[in-house]
Amino acid sequence: MKFLHTSDWQIGMKGSGLGEAGPIVREARIESAQGVLSMAKAEGADFLLLCGDIFEHNMVSQEEVKKIIRAFNEYDEIPIFLLPGNHDALGPGCVYNRDIFRNIAHLHILDSAEPVTVGDAVLHPCPVFARTTRHDSTEGIPDVHEFDGVHIGVAHGSLVGRFPVAEWEGVDLPINPSCVERTGIDYLALGHWHSQRIFEDRTGILRLAYCGTHEQTEYSEDDAGCCLLVTIDEKGATPTLRPLESGHLKWRSVEFAMKDASSLQELRELLNALRGVDMVRLSLNGELPLSSKDEFDKLLQSEELKKHRNLRVESRSMRIVEPFSEDTAVDTGDPTLNLTDARLRQQLADEVDPTKRMIIAEAITRLQVFAKEAEE
Amino acid sequence: MKLHWIEVENWRQHSSKRIDFNDRATVIYGPNESGKSTIFEALSRGLFDKSSSSADAIQRIKPRTASRNVSSTIRMECTLSGTRYRIEKTFNLRKGTLLQKIVGGKSILLAQHDEADRQLIELLEAHLPTRASRPSNWGAFRWLWAPQDSRELPDNKDGDPTTCLHLETKDSPVLLVTPKFQFVLDRTRLCWSSYFTSRGQLKKGSPISELDDSIQILRSHEFELRTKMDKVNGDMQRLEELEQELPKLETKVSETKQEFAQARSEVVDLSSVESELEHATTKVKEAERDVSEAETALKQLKESEREVERLQVDQKKARDRVSHLEALCEQVEKGYKEKQRAVEAVATQVRQAEELTRDARILWTAADTSDKIAMVQKKIKKLTAIEKEVRLLRQQEIAVVPTSDEIVKLRKSDARIKALQETLAEIGLGIALSPGTEGSLDVMVDGEILEAGRLSATGIESVRISTPCLGHVVVKAELEHARDAKEDIASLTSAMERTLGKYGASSIDELQEMLTKQDEISKAVMKLLAEAKGIDERTLKDLNSELKKLQRKLEGCNTQERTPLAAQSNLTDGDLGKLVNRREKEETKARTLLDELREQRDKAGTDWMQKKEELAESRANEGHISENLDRVRNNERERIRSFGSIQHQERILSGARAALAKGKDEFERVRRHYDDLKRGPVSRVNRLEKQLDNQELLLRQHVSVMDHLRGAIDNASLEGTYTELAETATRLEALEERLESERMRAESYTLLKQELEDQYRSALSTLVGPIREDVVRTLSYATGFLHEDVELNEYLFPTRLGERGFDDVLLEFEDASSGLKELLALCIRVAIAKHLCDKDPQCLVLDDPFIHVSTDRSNKMIESINRAMQEHDLQLVVFTHRPMEFAGFEGGMICIQTD
């Protein structure tokens, strides 16, 4: 018995904090979904198991739903079992109530706790009926110790109990990991977490797994953009779990500390190294000398950097400094301009608010630039 | 700049005008509408406007009398920065510019058309306008040239007006504001102006405002979407609550059903009591019916009785009325007939009066006609005599007479001939013959033989004297003057003869006689004709015609036969006119009386007819009443046969009422018994039944609301609002980031601009000082030291003035009088002109600068300007309609109308 475990496609997500890259990320999710189906076929999976949050919200556009349906229909030889999650929860207005989901023979919406037989395996769905709930949906999985076949629990929520809560989302949609021992299921396929995580049961066998989102959704995620190929040969056997990369976009979040003018070269080298990464978040801190500001601005506006799908530069933690000395005074060749320059630098030295400092620094830079233009 | 001369062609009221400017002052004067301001305009357009402009202000340059588009041209020469230029610009029909440099008396073409306009503007350090130029385009000239419609000093509404002034000081080698600084400042301002208006407001169309607008729209849209989603969430929450309530409602309905079933089983059987109640009700109804029937019968009997009585009374009244009307009719008929007889008598009188009047008129007409006939005959006689006399005179008229002018002309000719003959006699060959006793002389003068008997002649060419046997003598001469005189004589004589011949006269006197005679005849005829008109304007033919008419009329009168009455009553002696009047009056009086009597008769007749109609009506009425009475009596008899008498029926009614009262008592008793039984268990069953109905209705409504909510939520889900919201939120985020970035950029430009301008003004202040001092000096002098202090802002615009005696109080410029403002503005212009003259000679051009300024102050101002012209090589051009005020300027005065 081999199946592809995936979840949290979040089709239609906003992409908060991504600015103009939002539409890129949204489109990438649909492409990756098609990729997952293709992988399922290539790996010879018996079925595809979707563990919730396939859609970001029940009120996603029909257009986006159609794209996913189209992808499903392209691979109609693969049975698809879909568990609604808390984002696409069952109930009035559920996206799966739409007529478009009817009459797709190979798609099975797991909208009740009734077990579903798939060949030699039995799926025990734990559907979600609300956005938030304190009810453990796995309580409905029956005791299958005495029943033949491979039994697979399908749930969407947060594992609690033995595992540290501090790292997790909270106790909303709780799932008690001891349900594996209680029910005797061979594998608990989970959705809700976007990073891939695999856990042992009490006997030390890896039976509980979050496959992770098929396409990374934000910079803070790790081990995302993948799914799990699960193979269970027989009842009680140890499941074989093979992660498969399904994400299209490459994400990288880096921090860089500016020390002095020489840091610009290091920054340049860092940016070169990030070539080929689609989504880059660059967090800058430290101190940038005023005299280097123009070069710094040019570096970040270079054509090369426009090749990234999204480059977010966060520089609020970076301070522009102007050590006040005769050595650093700039002669523009005009006494009145020099006076103006000196006044602005004095203001910069006196100002503590970072935003205002940026403004003053920008004003000084413009003055220098225009003075140079006048010479030309 | 110094102006040398200007020429305009087809420029408003100037078809062609040239003005040569004095090196110092030129005062151009003339009355209103003589074209002074037009010259000023021509100066400004010639320098600052593009010849290719088609602005309305440019098109209005053409002369008003021009029926179609014409070319308006201005030519001028001026010196700028030591170089003399000639500028020629043509507007409207033929557009074009020529810019030439004058070197050593020769002109060198520098540029043409747009390029020439551009170069010129560059030389002037001004700005090319987009349409028609305004003082704000003139650069430094806006300070020096003050046209009538722009007399105020420049302000900073369109930017700093002092930037066009040269800011170098002549004392310091260091430039206060270098081109580099200016470049940086301009660049900064340019970048700043892409965000802000000149007043510092955020500019529409700037990156910030556009981003802001987009963000507002997106936010608004986002709000709508969120509201939509909130509604859906609210619906879902409500649905959840309803789902929770549903089981409770279903339970309540079930409980009520059980209770109802139980209550029904406890109800007592009321059927027997109900039956008794029904019987009692029936009995009461029967008794009521009996009473009603008896009452109805009694009512009908009494009605019949009353009806009979009423009709009897009516019948009596009707009969009385008929009798009364019959008597009245008789009386009215009698009166009518009397009137009729009176009318006939008066009618006879009227006929007699008419006859007498007619007869009188005939008599009067005949007499009058006879008189008229006599008069006409008299006129005819007179007119006939006049006509005869006129005919005789006309026979004596001369057909063709000369005019006085012709006679005068003839006399002159005659005099001329005589004069010429005298002259000829003096200058011609005079020939005098003395016949001898034997032989004869043949004398030929100028080829013509002298007639026998003629003893003298005058020749002009030749004289030949011959005798048959002695030969001949020929004397020739070339007497041109004599020839001319002779020719003239001949010509005049010929003309005279023609004229005389035309009128058949032989002499002028004869002509004169003819004219005189004809005049006399004409006068006599006119006189006779006037006399005839005085007698009668009509012709004889008309008068004869009238005479015939009158005679016929008289004949008509005479053939009328008179009646005996007329013959007896109308006497023919006496005044027939008075007789006619008298008879007419009598006739009128008789007619009036007749009309009155007729009116009375007709009224009596109408009255009689009315009375007859009334009588007929009353008779008919009486007949109807009698018929009704008979009918009602029959009816009464029928009722008595049916119901019996009234008394009998009253007895029956009394019995029925007693039976009814008894029945009601019985009914009340049974009903009380029934109500007592009903209040108990039956009431409960009814209550529970109603309660069950209500609860089932509530349940149905509850389920319906739930279905409706489900449908709404499903529909909302289908709309895909979340996706739209996600896309909107993403776009919003991106725009907000960009907005923040733009705001920071804008603020940095604002900061830099402010700092640069502060520096600029600080630099300028070193220059403003000397200018201010100059202004104070001039103003102080002009006002007799009344205002010795002036504050100027950084744009050289006055803000306050000091006044002697008010050391602590400054007068706000806006509160100053018009004259003081005008004076101060002129002081500032002169100070700036002097400053600019340090670099290059300048020209002040002013249009009536002293409109509000008093004479004493204007005179002092003129002194100051004269000094400035001497010391700073300043030129001045003034346009005014009061030349005497400006006579103090050193220079020339030009009257625009004559020069």
Short mmCIF file of N, CA and C in Angstrom, two decimals, chain B residues 415-515:
data_model
loop_
_atom_site.label_atom_id
_atom_site.label_comp_id
_atom_site.label_asym_id
_atom_site.label_seq_id
_atom_site.Cartn_x
_atom_site.Cartn_y
_atom_site.Cartn_z
N ALA B 415 -20.41 142.44 -76.60
CA ALA B 415 -19.41 143.36 -76.03
C ALA B 415 -18.02 142.91 -76.39
N ARG B 416 -17.84 141.62 -76.33
CA ARG B 416 -16.52 141.05 -76.63
C ARG B 416 -16.15 141.32 -78.07
N ILE B 417 -17.20 141.15 -78.95
CA ILE B 417 -16.96 141.39 -80.36
C ILE B 417 -16.53 142.83 -80.57
N LYS B 418 -17.23 143.71 -79.91
CA LYS B 418 -16.89 145.13 -80.06
C LYS B 418 -15.48 145.40 -79.59
N ALA B 419 -15.14 144.76 -78.49
CA ALA B 419 -13.79 144.97 -77.97
C ALA B 419 -12.76 144.45 -78.93
N LEU B 420 -13.07 143.27 -79.47
CA LEU B 420 -12.12 142.66 -80.40
C LEU B 420 -11.99 143.49 -81.65
N GLN B 421 -13.14 144.03 -82.05
CA GLN B 421 -13.10 144.86 -83.25
C GLN B 421 -12.23 146.12 -83.02
N GLU B 422 -12.33 146.65 -81.84
CA GLU B 422 -11.49 147.81 -81.52
C GLU B 422 -10.03 147.42 -81.54
N THR B 423 -9.80 146.23 -80.98
CA THR B 423 -8.43 145.74 -80.93
C THR B 423 -7.93 145.48 -82.32
N LEU B 424 -8.84 144.86 -83.10
CA LEU B 424 -8.45 144.55 -84.46
C LEU B 424 -8.14 145.82 -85.22
N ALA B 425 -8.97 146.79 -84.91
CA ALA B 425 -8.74 148.06 -85.59
C ALA B 425 -7.38 148.63 -85.25
N GLU B 426 -6.96 148.36 -84.05
CA GLU B 426 -5.65 148.90 -83.63
C GLU B 426 -4.51 148.08 -84.20
N ILE B 427 -4.72 146.75 -84.23
CA ILE B 427 -3.56 145.92 -84.59
C ILE B 427 -3.64 145.33 -85.98
N GLY B 428 -4.81 145.52 -86.57
CA GLY B 428 -4.94 144.95 -87.91
C GLY B 428 -4.61 146.00 -88.99
N LEU B 429 -4.82 145.53 -90.12
CA LEU B 429 -4.59 146.46 -91.23
C LEU B 429 -5.87 147.25 -91.40
N GLY B 430 -5.78 148.53 -91.06
CA GLY B 430 -6.98 149.34 -91.20
C GLY B 430 -7.10 149.90 -92.63
N ILE B 431 -8.26 149.76 -93.11
CA ILE B 431 -8.47 150.24 -94.49
C ILE B 431 -9.60 151.26 -94.46
N ALA B 432 -9.27 152.41 -94.99
CA ALA B 432 -10.31 153.43 -95.12
C ALA B 432 -10.39 153.85 -96.58
N LEU B 433 -11.53 153.81 -97.06
CA LEU B 433 -11.70 154.15 -98.47
C LEU B 433 -12.29 155.54 -98.59
N SER B 434 -11.75 156.21 -99.54
CA SER B 434 -12.42 157.47 -99.93
C SER B 434 -12.74 157.36 -101.40
N PRO B 435 -13.97 157.19 -101.72
CA PRO B 435 -14.29 157.02 -103.16
C PRO B 435 -13.96 158.31 -103.90
N GLY B 436 -13.38 158.09 -105.07
CA GLY B 436 -13.12 159.24 -105.90
C GLY B 436 -14.27 159.56 -106.82
N THR B 437 -13.95 160.45 -107.72
CA THR B 437 -15.05 160.87 -108.63
C THR B 437 -15.11 160.00 -109.85
N GLU B 438 -13.95 159.37 -110.17
CA GLU B 438 -13.96 158.55 -111.36
C GLU B 438 -13.45 157.16 -111.05
N GLY B 439 -13.90 156.32 -111.77
CA GLY B 439 -13.44 154.93 -111.61
C GLY B 439 -13.92 154.29 -110.33
N SER B 440 -13.37 153.18 -110.18
CA SER B 440 -13.73 152.42 -108.95
C SER B 440 -12.53 151.65 -108.49
N LEU B 441 -12.62 151.36 -107.29
CA LEU B 441 -11.53 150.56 -106.69
C LEU B 441 -12.10 149.20 -106.31
N ASP B 442 -11.35 148.23 -106.67
CA ASP B 442 -11.70 146.88 -106.15
C ASP B 442 -10.82 146.59 -104.96
N VAL B 443 -11.45 146.46 -103.91
CA VAL B 443 -10.64 146.21 -102.68
C VAL B 443 -10.90 144.79 -102.20
N MET B 444 -9.83 144.06 -101.98
CA MET B 444 -9.95 142.69 -101.43
C MET B 444 -9.17 142.65 -100.14
N VAL B 445 -9.90 142.37 -99.11
CA VAL B 445 -9.25 142.28 -97.78
C VAL B 445 -9.26 140.82 -97.32
N ASP B 446 -8.08 140.34 -97.14
CA ASP B 446 -7.90 138.93 -96.72
C ASP B 446 -8.61 137.97 -97.64
N GLY B 447 -8.51 138.35 -98.97
CA GLY B 447 -9.09 137.45 -99.95
C GLY B 447 -10.55 137.66 -100.19
N GLU B 448 -11.15 138.60 -99.51
CA GLU B 448 -12.58 138.82 -99.70
C GLU B 448 -12.76 140.21 -100.26
N ILE B 449 -13.66 140.26 -101.23
CA ILE B 449 -13.90 141.57 -101.87
C ILE B 449 -14.74 142.40 -100.94
N LEU B 450 -14.36 143.60 -100.79
CA LEU B 450 -15.10 144.51 -99.94
C LEU B 450 -16.35 144.94 -100.67
N GLU B 451 -17.42 144.92 -99.97
CA GLU B 451 -18.69 145.23 -100.64
C GLU B 451 -18.71 146.70 -101.04
N ALA B 452 -19.45 146.94 -102.07
CA ALA B 452 -19.56 148.32 -102.49
C ALA B 452 -20.28 149.13 -101.45
N GLY B 453 -19.83 150.33 -101.26
CA GLY B 453 -20.44 151.20 -100.25
C GLY B 453 -19.74 151.09 -98.92
N ARG B 454 -19.00 150.05 -98.69
CA ARG B 454 -18.29 149.90 -97.40
C ARG B 454 -17.02 150.68 -97.50
N LEU B 455 -16.77 151.53 -96.55
CA LEU B 455 -15.67 152.45 -96.64
C LEU B 455 -14.51 152.08 -95.72
N SER B 456 -14.75 151.16 -94.85
CA SER B 456 -13.64 150.79 -93.93
C SER B 456 -13.63 149.30 -93.69
N ALA B 457 -12.43 148.84 -93.42
CA ALA B 457 -12.28 147.40 -93.10
C ALA B 457 -10.99 147.22 -92.35
N THR B 458 -10.83 146.02 -91.83
CA THR B 458 -9.57 145.71 -91.14
C THR B 458 -9.09 144.35 -91.61
N GLY B 459 -7.89 144.34 -92.11
CA GLY B 459 -7.36 143.06 -92.59
C GLY B 459 -6.30 142.55 -91.66
N ILE B 460 -6.03 141.29 -91.91
CA ILE B 460 -5.00 140.72 -91.06
C ILE B 460 -3.90 140.05 -91.84
N GLU B 461 -4.20 139.79 -93.12
CA GLU B 461 -3.19 139.10 -93.91
C GLU B 461 -2.77 139.94 -95.13
N SER B 462 -3.81 140.29 -95.81
CA SER B 462 -3.45 141.01 -97.04
C SER B 462 -4.55 141.94 -97.45
N VAL B 463 -4.16 142.95 -98.10
CA VAL B 463 -5.11 143.89 -98.69
C VAL B 463 -4.73 144.05 -100.15
N ARG B 464 -5.65 143.88 -101.02
CA ARG B 464 -5.38 144.04 -102.47
C ARG B 464 -6.31 145.10 -102.99
N ILE B 465 -5.66 146.06 -103.51
CA ILE B 465 -6.46 147.14 -104.11
C ILE B 465 -6.15 147.11 -105.60
N SER B 466 -7.18 147.08 -106.32
CA SER B 466 -6.96 147.05 -107.78
C SER B 466 -7.96 147.93 -108.48
N THR B 467 -7.51 148.41 -109.57
CA THR B 467 -8.42 149.07 -110.49
C THR B 467 -8.31 148.38 -111.82
N PRO B 468 -9.30 148.52 -112.56
CA PRO B 468 -9.29 147.80 -113.83
C PRO B 468 -8.10 148.16 -114.73
N CYS B 469 -7.71 149.42 -114.68
CA CYS B 469 -6.64 149.76 -115.63
C CYS B 469 -5.35 150.14 -115.00
N LEU B 470 -5.35 150.29 -113.72
CA LEU B 470 -4.11 150.73 -113.08
C LEU B 470 -3.35 149.61 -112.40
N GLY B 471 -3.86 148.48 -112.40
CA GLY B 471 -3.18 147.37 -111.71
C GLY B 471 -3.67 147.21 -110.27
N HIS B 472 -2.80 146.64 -109.48
CA HIS B 472 -3.26 146.39 -108.10
C HIS B 472 -2.10 146.54 -107.16
N VAL B 473 -2.51 146.78 -105.97
CA VAL B 473 -1.51 146.83 -104.86
C VAL B 473 -1.89 145.77 -103.84
N VAL B 474 -0.91 145.01 -103.50
CA VAL B 474 -1.18 143.99 -102.45
C VAL B 474 -0.30 144.28 -101.27
N VAL B 475 -0.93 144.39 -100.19
CA VAL B 475 -0.17 144.56 -98.92
C VAL B 475 -0.38 143.31 -98.09
N LYS B 476 0.73 142.68 -97.78
CA LYS B 476 0.61 141.43 -96.94
C LYS B 476 1.15 141.69 -95.54
N ALA B 477 0.63 141.00 -94.66
CA ALA B 477 1.15 141.10 -93.26
C ALA B 477 0.92 139.79 -92.51
N GLU B 478 1.82 139.58 -91.57
CA GLU B 478 1.67 138.40 -90.68
C GLU B 478 1.24 138.92 -89.31
N LEU B 479 -0.08 139.14 -89.18
CA LEU B 479 -0.58 139.71 -87.90
C LEU B 479 -1.30 138.60 -87.12
N GLU B 480 -0.45 137.99 -86.36
CA GLU B 480 -1.00 136.84 -85.61
C GLU B 480 -2.08 137.28 -84.66
N HIS B 481 -1.82 138.30 -83.90
CA HIS B 481 -2.79 138.74 -82.90
C HIS B 481 -4.07 139.20 -83.58
N ALA B 482 -3.85 139.89 -84.70
CA ALA B 482 -5.03 140.36 -85.41
C ALA B 482 -5.81 139.19 -85.96
N ARG B 483 -5.03 138.15 -86.41
CA ARG B 483 -5.73 136.97 -86.91
C ARG B 483 -6.57 136.36 -85.82
N ASP B 484 -5.95 136.27 -84.70
CA ASP B 484 -6.66 135.68 -83.57
C ASP B 484 -7.91 136.47 -83.23
N ALA B 485 -7.73 137.82 -83.25
CA ALA B 485 -8.88 138.65 -82.91
C ALA B 485 -9.97 138.47 -83.93
N LYS B 486 -9.56 138.38 -85.16
CA LYS B 486 -10.54 138.24 -86.21
C LYS B 486 -11.25 136.91 -86.13
N GLU B 487 -10.47 135.93 -85.87
CA GLU B 487 -11.07 134.59 -85.73
C GLU B 487 -12.05 134.56 -84.58
N ASP B 488 -11.66 135.22 -83.50
CA ASP B 488 -12.54 135.26 -82.33
C ASP B 488 -13.83 135.99 -82.67
N ILE B 489 -13.63 137.09 -83.39
CA ILE B 489 -14.80 137.88 -83.76
C ILE B 489 -15.72 137.02 -84.60
N ALA B 490 -15.10 136.36 -85.58
CA ALA B 490 -15.92 135.51 -86.45
C ALA B 490 -16.64 134.43 -85.69
N SER B 491 -15.91 133.84 -84.79
CA SER B 491 -16.50 132.73 -84.02
C SER B 491 -17.65 133.23 -83.16
N LEU B 492 -17.42 134.34 -82.48
CA LEU B 492 -18.45 134.88 -81.60
C LEU B 492 -19.65 135.35 -82.41
N THR B 493 -19.36 135.96 -83.51
CA THR B 493 -20.44 136.45 -84.35
C THR B 493 -21.27 135.30 -84.86
N SER B 494 -20.58 134.26 -85.25
CA SER B 494 -21.29 133.07 -85.75
C SER B 494 -22.19 132.49 -84.69
N ALA B 495 -21.63 132.42 -83.45
CA ALA B 495 -22.43 131.88 -82.34
C ALA B 495 -23.64 132.74 -82.08
N MET B 496 -23.44 134.04 -82.11
CA MET B 496 -24.55 134.98 -81.87
C MET B 496 -25.62 134.78 -82.90
N GLU B 497 -25.16 134.65 -84.14
CA GLU B 497 -26.13 134.52 -85.23
C GLU B 497 -26.92 133.23 -85.09
N ARG B 498 -26.24 132.20 -84.66
CA ARG B 498 -26.94 130.92 -84.47
C ARG B 498 -28.00 131.06 -83.40
N THR B 499 -27.62 131.72 -82.32
CA THR B 499 -28.57 131.88 -81.23
C THR B 499 -29.76 132.73 -81.65
N LEU B 500 -29.45 133.81 -82.35
CA LEU B 500 -30.53 134.69 -82.77
C LEU B 500 -31.42 133.95 -83.76
N GLY B 501 -30.72 133.16 -84.61
CA GLY B 501 -31.49 132.42 -85.60
C GLY B 501 -32.41 131.41 -84.98
N LYS B 502 -31.98 130.86 -83.91
CA LYS B 502 -32.78 129.83 -83.22
C LYS B 502 -34.12 130.41 -82.80
N TYR B 503 -34.06 131.65 -82.36
CA TYR B 503 -35.30 132.25 -81.89
C TYR B 503 -35.96 133.16 -82.93
N GLY B 504 -35.31 133.23 -84.11
CA GLY B 504 -35.88 134.04 -85.18
C GLY B 504 -35.78 135.55 -84.93
N ALA B 505 -34.74 135.91 -84.19
CA ALA B 505 -34.59 137.35 -83.92
C ALA B 505 -33.40 137.87 -84.69
N SER B 506 -33.45 139.14 -84.84
CA SER B 506 -32.34 139.73 -85.59
C SER B 506 -31.38 140.46 -84.70
N SER B 507 -31.80 140.68 -83.49
CA SER B 507 -30.91 141.38 -82.57
C SER B 507 -31.16 140.92 -81.16
N ILE B 508 -30.25 141.32 -80.35
CA ILE B 508 -30.36 140.95 -78.95
C ILE B 508 -31.53 141.67 -78.33
N ASP B 509 -31.72 142.89 -78.69
CA ASP B 509 -32.82 143.64 -78.11
C ASP B 509 -34.14 142.98 -78.45
N GLU B 510 -34.15 142.47 -79.68
CA GLU B 510 -35.38 141.80 -80.10
C GLU B 510 -35.62 140.57 -79.24
N LEU B 511 -34.56 139.90 -78.98
CA LEU B 511 -34.66 138.72 -78.10
C LEU B 511 -35.15 139.13 -76.72
N GLN B 512 -34.59 140.25 -76.28
CA GLN B 512 -34.97 140.74 -74.96
C GLN B 512 -36.45 141.06 -74.93
N GLU B 513 -36.92 141.68 -76.03
CA GLU B 513 -38.34 142.03 -76.12
C GLU B 513 -39.19 140.79 -76.08
N MET B 514 -38.74 139.78 -76.81
CA MET B 514 -39.49 138.52 -76.85
C MET B 514 -39.63 137.95 -75.45
N LEU B 515 -38.49 137.96 -74.77
CA LEU B 515 -38.50 137.39 -73.42
C LEU B 515 -39.42 138.17 -72.52
#
